[in-house]
C-alpha cells in the first residue's frame, strides 16, 4: 500500500486530500461507471482521465483487471472515433468526435477510442491504418500524428515520451519509445488540407506513413506489437488548428495494394528519398537543427515540448 500510495502521489502529482478521496472510493468499490466518475471528478477537481488512470494502477496492484468496468463494456474492437475521455482540456472535439481543434494555448493530445490490436491469425494483408486531414490555416505546423500505448498521458505530445511515435507537419519523425528521441527531418513540410496516413504492417512490425494517398515510406521497424497501440494526435502552440480523422473503411491510400512494398522498404530509404537538399558538413554546423538528432531526457523530469508562449499547468 505504501508503494502504491507513493507512486500515485509522485507520478500523478496528486495532493494528499485528492489521493485520500480516491483511495476511500476505491476501497468502497474498485469499479467505475460514468456517474461515479463524474462525481469523483467534481469532488477532487481532477480530470476524468486522471481518475481512470489512478483506478487502473490500483486495480493492477490489487490483482484485478487493468480496465475499468466502463471501458470493458464500451470500448470497441477497433478505432472508430476520438475518445473524449482521453482528450486534453486544451483540445475541443466535434459532436461526432471525428474532429479535434485547439481551443487553448499549450500542448496536449487526444487518443482514439480503441487501440489497434495484432490479429490473432496472420495473413499476407494484415495491417492497421488511419488518415488525418490537416487543418492549419495559420501555417504553424503544430500537429503531430502517430501511435502510443495505453500509458500515454494527454498532457504530452506523441513522440515526445517513451510511450509513443509521431510525425509532425514539419516532416520530422519523433521516436520516443525507447526513452531516447530520434528526430529525423524527412523532407518538405506538410501543408494545410493535406491528408497524412499512419499505419502498421503487422508481419514486419513496421510503422509507415502516407501523404495525400501516396506512400511516404517506413519510419520505424520494430513496433511493440504485443501491446495495444492507439492512434494519437498531438496539438501544440496557440489556437485555430486541428485535424479531421478517418478510421475507414475508405481511404485515399489503399494499404492492401502496397503491402509487399512496405515489407521490403527500409527506414533509410525514406530519408534518402525525401530529403531533397542534404546539408554539407559546414552547413550542418550552422543549421538550427541537424537532419538527425538524438535527444536524451529523463522521462520523470521532462513532459514533452513546451514553448515560452505556452502555459504548462499540471494536467494528466
Short mmCIF file of C-alpha atoms in Angstrom, two decimals:
data_model
loop_
_atom_site.label_atom_id
_atom_site.label_comp_id
_atom_site.label_asym_id
_atom_site.label_seq_id
_atom_site.Cartn_x
_atom_site.Cartn_y
_atom_site.Cartn_z
CA UNK A 1 0.00 0.00 0.00
CA UNK A 2 2.79 2.46 0.84
CA UNK A 3 4.46 1.80 -2.53
CA UNK A 4 1.15 2.26 -4.34
CA UNK A 5 0.48 5.49 -2.45
CA UNK A 6 3.91 6.95 -3.24
CA UNK A 7 3.63 6.10 -6.95
CA UNK A 8 0.26 7.79 -7.21
CA UNK A 9 1.27 10.92 -5.30
CA UNK A 10 4.61 11.48 -7.05
CA UNK A 11 3.92 10.28 -10.59
CA UNK A 12 0.42 11.74 -10.87
CA UNK A 13 1.11 14.81 -8.74
CA UNK A 14 -1.94 14.37 -6.52
CA UNK A 15 -2.47 16.21 -3.28
CA UNK A 16 -2.84 14.14 -0.12
CA UNK A 17 -6.54 15.10 0.01
CA UNK A 18 -7.15 14.00 -3.58
CA UNK A 19 -5.38 10.71 -3.03
CA UNK A 20 -7.28 10.02 0.19
CA UNK A 21 -10.62 10.69 -1.51
CA UNK A 22 -9.80 8.32 -4.37
CA UNK A 23 -8.48 5.65 -2.00
CA UNK A 24 -11.68 5.74 0.06
CA UNK A 25 -13.76 5.46 -3.11
CA UNK A 26 -11.61 2.59 -4.38
CA UNK A 27 -11.93 0.64 -1.12
CA UNK A 28 -15.70 1.02 -1.35
CA UNK A 29 -15.89 -0.12 -4.98
CA UNK A 30 -12.96 -0.71 -7.38
CA UNK A 31 -15.14 -0.26 -10.47
CA UNK A 32 -16.08 2.97 -12.22
CA UNK A 33 -19.13 3.94 -14.19
CA UNK A 34 -19.92 7.30 -15.81
CA UNK A 35 -21.96 8.83 -12.91
CA UNK A 36 -19.38 7.78 -10.31
CA UNK A 37 -16.55 9.11 -12.47
CA UNK A 38 -18.31 12.48 -12.78
CA UNK A 39 -18.91 12.59 -9.02
CA UNK A 40 -15.26 11.89 -8.22
CA UNK A 41 -14.09 14.46 -10.78
CA UNK A 42 -16.30 17.09 -9.17
CA UNK A 43 -15.17 16.16 -5.65
CA UNK A 44 -11.43 16.06 -6.37
CA UNK A 45 -11.24 18.66 -9.17
CA UNK A 46 -9.25 16.11 -11.21
CA UNK A 47 -9.69 15.33 -14.89
CA UNK A 48 -11.63 12.13 -15.58
CA UNK A 49 -8.59 10.75 -17.43
CA UNK A 50 -6.50 11.12 -14.25
CA UNK A 51 -9.11 9.31 -12.16
CA UNK A 52 -9.34 6.43 -14.65
CA UNK A 53 -5.55 6.14 -14.62
CA UNK A 54 -5.43 6.16 -10.79
CA UNK A 55 -8.04 3.38 -10.61
CA UNK A 56 -6.22 1.39 -13.30
CA UNK A 57 -2.95 1.49 -11.32
CA UNK A 58 -4.64 0.43 -8.09
CA UNK A 59 -6.67 -2.32 -9.77
CA UNK A 60 -3.41 -3.78 -11.11
CA UNK A 61 -1.79 -3.56 -7.67
CA UNK A 62 -4.82 -5.34 -6.21
CA UNK A 63 -4.59 -8.13 -8.80
CA UNK A 64 -7.77 -7.03 -10.56
CA UNK A 65 -8.40 -6.42 -14.24
CA UNK A 66 -6.44 -3.46 -15.62
CA UNK A 67 -9.56 -1.99 -17.23
CA UNK A 68 -12.45 -0.25 -15.51
CA UNK A 69 -15.99 -1.52 -15.93
CA UNK A 70 -16.93 1.32 -18.27
CA UNK A 71 -14.03 0.54 -20.59
CA UNK A 72 -14.72 -3.18 -20.58
CA UNK A 73 -18.32 -2.60 -21.64
CA UNK A 74 -17.92 0.27 -24.09
CA UNK A 75 -14.53 0.06 -25.81
CA UNK A 76 -14.96 -1.01 -29.46
CA UNK A 77 -12.79 -3.70 -31.01
CA UNK A 78 -11.05 -1.20 -33.31
CA UNK A 79 -10.73 2.61 -33.51
CA UNK A 80 -13.90 4.33 -34.74
CA UNK A 81 -13.52 7.89 -33.38
CA UNK A 82 -11.52 10.04 -31.00
CA UNK A 83 -12.04 9.47 -27.28
CA UNK A 84 -13.40 12.40 -25.22
CA UNK A 85 -12.18 10.60 -22.07
CA UNK A 86 -8.59 10.56 -23.37
CA UNK A 87 -8.50 14.16 -24.60
CA UNK A 88 -6.51 17.09 -23.20
CA UNK A 89 -8.64 20.01 -21.96
CA UNK A 90 -6.92 22.33 -24.46
CA UNK A 91 -8.49 20.37 -27.32
CA UNK A 92 -12.18 20.52 -28.33
CA UNK A 93 -13.83 17.60 -30.12
CA UNK A 94 -16.74 17.79 -32.54
CA UNK A 95 -20.06 16.20 -31.63
CA UNK A 96 -19.16 13.07 -33.59
CA UNK A 97 -15.63 13.00 -32.07
CA UNK A 98 -14.08 12.97 -35.54
CA UNK A 99 -12.57 16.48 -35.47
CA UNK A 100 -10.15 17.86 -32.87
CA UNK A 101 -9.42 21.61 -32.69
CA UNK A 102 -7.02 23.54 -30.47
CA UNK A 103 -9.04 25.78 -28.13
CA UNK A 104 -6.38 26.89 -25.64
CA UNK A 105 -2.68 27.75 -25.76
CA UNK A 106 -0.35 24.95 -24.71
CA UNK A 107 0.21 21.34 -25.67
CA UNK A 108 -1.77 18.13 -25.41
CA UNK A 109 -3.07 15.14 -27.30
CA UNK A 110 -6.14 13.03 -27.92
CA UNK A 111 -6.27 9.25 -28.36
CA UNK A 112 -8.64 7.11 -30.39
CA UNK A 113 -11.47 5.32 -28.59
CA UNK A 114 -9.78 1.93 -29.07
CA UNK A 115 -6.32 0.63 -29.99
CA UNK A 116 -5.07 -1.30 -32.97
CA UNK A 117 -4.51 -4.90 -31.91
CA UNK A 118 -2.43 -7.52 -33.69
CA UNK A 119 -4.73 -10.07 -35.42
CA UNK A 120 -4.90 -13.49 -33.79
CA UNK A 121 -4.17 -15.12 -37.15
CA UNK A 122 -1.63 -13.63 -39.55
CA UNK A 123 -2.29 -13.19 -43.27
CA UNK A 124 -0.42 -11.53 -46.13
CA UNK A 125 -2.52 -8.36 -45.92
CA UNK A 126 -2.56 -7.79 -42.18
CA UNK A 127 -2.30 -4.08 -41.47
CA UNK A 128 -3.84 -1.29 -39.39
CA UNK A 129 -4.25 2.21 -40.77
CA UNK A 130 -5.90 5.61 -40.28
CA UNK A 131 -5.79 9.00 -42.00
CA UNK A 132 -5.82 12.56 -40.70
CA UNK A 133 -6.72 15.73 -42.62
CA UNK A 134 -4.67 18.72 -41.51
CA UNK A 135 -6.49 21.92 -40.53
CA UNK A 136 -3.72 24.51 -40.28
CA UNK A 137 -4.92 27.87 -41.68
CA UNK A 138 -2.15 29.79 -39.92
CA UNK A 139 0.64 27.55 -41.23
CA UNK A 140 2.21 26.93 -37.82
CA UNK A 141 2.84 23.18 -38.40
CA UNK A 142 2.00 22.36 -34.77
CA UNK A 143 0.34 18.97 -35.42
CA UNK A 144 1.75 15.51 -34.56
CA UNK A 145 0.26 12.22 -35.81
CA UNK A 146 1.25 8.76 -34.64
CA UNK A 147 0.76 5.89 -32.23
CA UNK A 148 1.03 5.42 -28.47
CA UNK A 149 0.37 2.78 -25.84
CA UNK A 150 -2.21 2.91 -23.06
CA UNK A 151 0.21 4.70 -20.70
CA UNK A 152 0.29 7.85 -22.84
CA UNK A 153 -0.66 10.97 -20.87
CA UNK A 154 -2.88 13.50 -22.63
CA UNK A 155 -0.72 16.37 -21.35
CA UNK A 156 2.14 15.15 -23.59
CA UNK A 157 2.76 15.14 -27.34
CA UNK A 158 3.04 11.81 -29.20
CA UNK A 159 6.67 11.10 -30.00
CA UNK A 160 7.86 13.20 -27.07
CA UNK A 161 7.55 10.45 -24.44
CA UNK A 162 8.82 6.89 -24.33
CA UNK A 163 5.29 5.63 -24.92
CA UNK A 164 4.86 6.92 -28.47
CA UNK A 165 5.86 7.71 -32.06
CA UNK A 166 4.77 10.63 -34.25
CA UNK A 167 5.36 12.51 -37.50
CA UNK A 168 4.97 16.28 -37.32
CA UNK A 169 3.76 18.61 -40.08
CA UNK A 170 7.38 19.72 -40.42
CA UNK A 171 8.09 16.16 -41.64
CA UNK A 172 10.10 15.34 -38.55
CA UNK A 173 9.68 11.82 -37.14
CA UNK A 174 9.76 11.64 -33.34
CA UNK A 175 10.56 8.23 -31.87
CA UNK A 176 10.26 8.36 -28.11
CA UNK A 177 9.59 4.69 -27.42
CA UNK A 178 12.98 3.68 -26.07
CA UNK A 179 13.37 6.75 -23.87
CA UNK A 180 15.72 8.47 -26.33
CA UNK A 181 14.08 10.58 -29.00
CA UNK A 182 15.38 10.49 -32.53
CA UNK A 183 14.23 13.40 -34.66
CA UNK A 184 14.86 12.94 -38.37
CA UNK A 185 14.00 15.59 -40.97
CA UNK A 186 12.41 13.75 -43.89
CA UNK A 187 11.63 16.42 -46.48
CA UNK A 188 9.24 19.26 -47.26
CA UNK A 189 6.68 20.23 -44.62
CA UNK A 190 3.02 19.23 -44.81
CA UNK A 191 0.51 21.90 -45.82
CA UNK A 192 -2.99 22.85 -44.67
CA UNK A 193 -5.61 20.49 -46.12
CA UNK A 194 -3.17 17.62 -46.70
CA UNK A 195 -4.12 14.09 -45.67
CA UNK A 196 -1.49 12.24 -43.63
CA UNK A 197 -1.87 8.48 -43.16
CA UNK A 198 -0.29 6.33 -40.46
CA UNK A 199 -0.26 2.54 -40.43
CA UNK A 200 1.18 -0.70 -39.08
CA UNK A 201 2.34 -3.67 -41.16
CA UNK A 202 1.99 -6.41 -38.59
CA UNK A 203 4.22 -9.17 -40.01
CA UNK A 204 7.34 -6.96 -40.21
CA UNK A 205 6.42 -4.70 -37.26
CA UNK A 206 6.83 -1.61 -39.44
CA UNK A 207 5.33 1.83 -38.94
CA UNK A 208 4.63 3.56 -42.24
CA UNK A 209 3.24 6.91 -43.36
CA UNK A 210 1.42 8.19 -46.44
CA UNK A 211 0.68 11.67 -47.76
CA UNK A 212 -2.29 12.55 -49.97
CA UNK A 213 -2.78 8.93 -50.98
CA UNK A 214 0.89 8.18 -51.75
CA UNK A 215 3.28 6.06 -49.72
CA UNK A 216 5.99 8.10 -47.97
CA UNK A 217 7.84 5.15 -46.50
CA UNK A 218 8.71 3.23 -43.35
CA UNK A 219 9.51 5.44 -40.38
CA UNK A 220 10.33 2.68 -37.89
CA UNK A 221 10.85 -1.08 -37.73
CA UNK A 222 10.32 -2.99 -34.52
CA UNK A 223 6.99 -1.73 -33.23
CA UNK A 224 5.97 -3.20 -29.85
CA UNK A 225 3.06 -5.04 -31.47
CA UNK A 226 2.40 -7.24 -28.44
CA UNK A 227 0.90 -4.13 -26.82
CA UNK A 228 -2.28 -2.38 -27.99
CA UNK A 229 -1.32 0.74 -29.96
CA UNK A 230 -3.68 3.72 -30.06
CA UNK A 231 -3.89 6.24 -32.90
CA UNK A 232 -2.93 9.56 -31.36
CA UNK A 233 -2.89 13.22 -32.45
CA UNK A 234 -0.94 15.95 -30.66
CA UNK A 235 -1.53 19.70 -30.93
CA UNK A 236 0.97 22.33 -29.84
CA UNK A 237 1.03 26.12 -29.57
CA UNK A 238 -1.82 28.57 -29.87
CA UNK A 239 -5.37 28.03 -31.17
CA UNK A 240 -7.12 27.65 -34.52
CA UNK A 241 -5.58 24.44 -35.87
CA UNK A 242 -6.59 20.80 -35.66
CA UNK A 243 -7.44 17.63 -37.57
CA UNK A 244 -10.23 15.52 -39.00
CA UNK A 245 -9.70 11.79 -38.53
CA UNK A 246 -10.76 8.90 -40.74
CA UNK A 247 -10.69 5.34 -39.41
CA UNK A 248 -12.09 3.81 -42.60
CA UNK A 249 -13.10 1.71 -44.29
CA UNK A 250 -12.48 4.07 -47.28
CA UNK A 251 -9.14 5.90 -47.51
CA UNK A 252 -7.15 7.93 -50.04
CA UNK A 253 -4.42 5.29 -49.74
CA UNK A 254 -5.09 1.55 -50.08
CA UNK A 255 -2.61 -0.31 -47.83
CA UNK A 256 -3.51 -3.77 -49.14
CA UNK A 257 -2.08 -2.93 -52.59
CA UNK A 258 1.25 -1.79 -51.13
CA UNK A 259 1.98 -4.46 -48.52
CA UNK A 260 4.91 -6.03 -50.41
CA UNK A 261 6.46 -2.61 -51.00
CA UNK A 262 6.14 -1.71 -47.32
CA UNK A 263 7.55 -5.07 -46.21
CA UNK A 264 10.65 -4.61 -48.38
CA UNK A 265 11.28 -0.95 -47.57
CA UNK A 266 13.97 0.11 -45.10
CA UNK A 267 13.86 3.14 -42.84
CA UNK A 268 16.95 4.61 -44.54
CA UNK A 269 15.18 4.73 -47.90
CA UNK A 270 12.70 7.31 -46.62
CA UNK A 271 15.46 9.69 -45.56
CA UNK A 272 17.24 9.27 -48.91
CA UNK A 273 14.07 9.77 -50.97
CA UNK A 274 12.52 12.64 -49.05
CA UNK A 275 15.46 14.82 -48.03
CA UNK A 276 15.96 16.93 -51.16
CA UNK A 277 19.00 19.01 -50.19
CA UNK A 278 21.20 17.19 -47.67
CA UNK A 279 23.28 19.56 -45.56
CA UNK A 280 27.02 19.69 -46.10
CA UNK A 281 29.24 19.31 -43.03
CA UNK A 282 29.80 23.09 -42.95
CA UNK A 283 26.07 23.88 -43.31
CA UNK A 284 25.23 21.31 -40.68
CA UNK A 285 27.19 23.21 -38.04
CA UNK A 286 25.26 26.43 -38.78
CA UNK A 287 21.78 24.94 -39.09
CA UNK A 288 19.08 25.28 -36.44
CA UNK A 289 18.90 21.51 -36.17
CA UNK A 290 20.62 18.55 -37.74
CA UNK A 291 18.76 16.30 -40.14
CA UNK A 292 19.05 13.61 -37.48
CA UNK A 293 19.46 14.36 -33.81
CA UNK A 294 19.29 12.35 -30.61
CA UNK A 295 17.65 13.93 -27.60
CA UNK A 296 18.25 12.28 -24.26
CA UNK A 297 15.90 13.01 -21.45
CA UNK A 298 14.80 11.72 -18.08
CA UNK A 299 11.17 10.66 -18.54
CA UNK A 300 10.45 11.57 -14.92
CA UNK A 301 11.54 15.17 -15.37
CA UNK A 302 10.57 16.03 -18.94
CA UNK A 303 6.99 16.11 -20.21
CA UNK A 304 7.40 16.95 -23.88
CA UNK A 305 7.84 20.10 -25.92
CA UNK A 306 6.91 23.34 -24.16
CA UNK A 307 7.49 26.78 -25.64
CA UNK A 308 7.80 30.06 -23.82
CA UNK A 309 4.40 31.09 -25.16
CA UNK A 310 2.62 28.16 -23.54
CA UNK A 311 1.17 27.56 -20.14
CA UNK A 312 2.26 24.27 -18.66
CA UNK A 313 -0.24 23.75 -15.89
CA UNK A 314 -0.39 20.31 -14.31
CA UNK A 315 -2.88 18.04 -16.01
CA UNK A 316 -2.52 14.35 -16.84
#
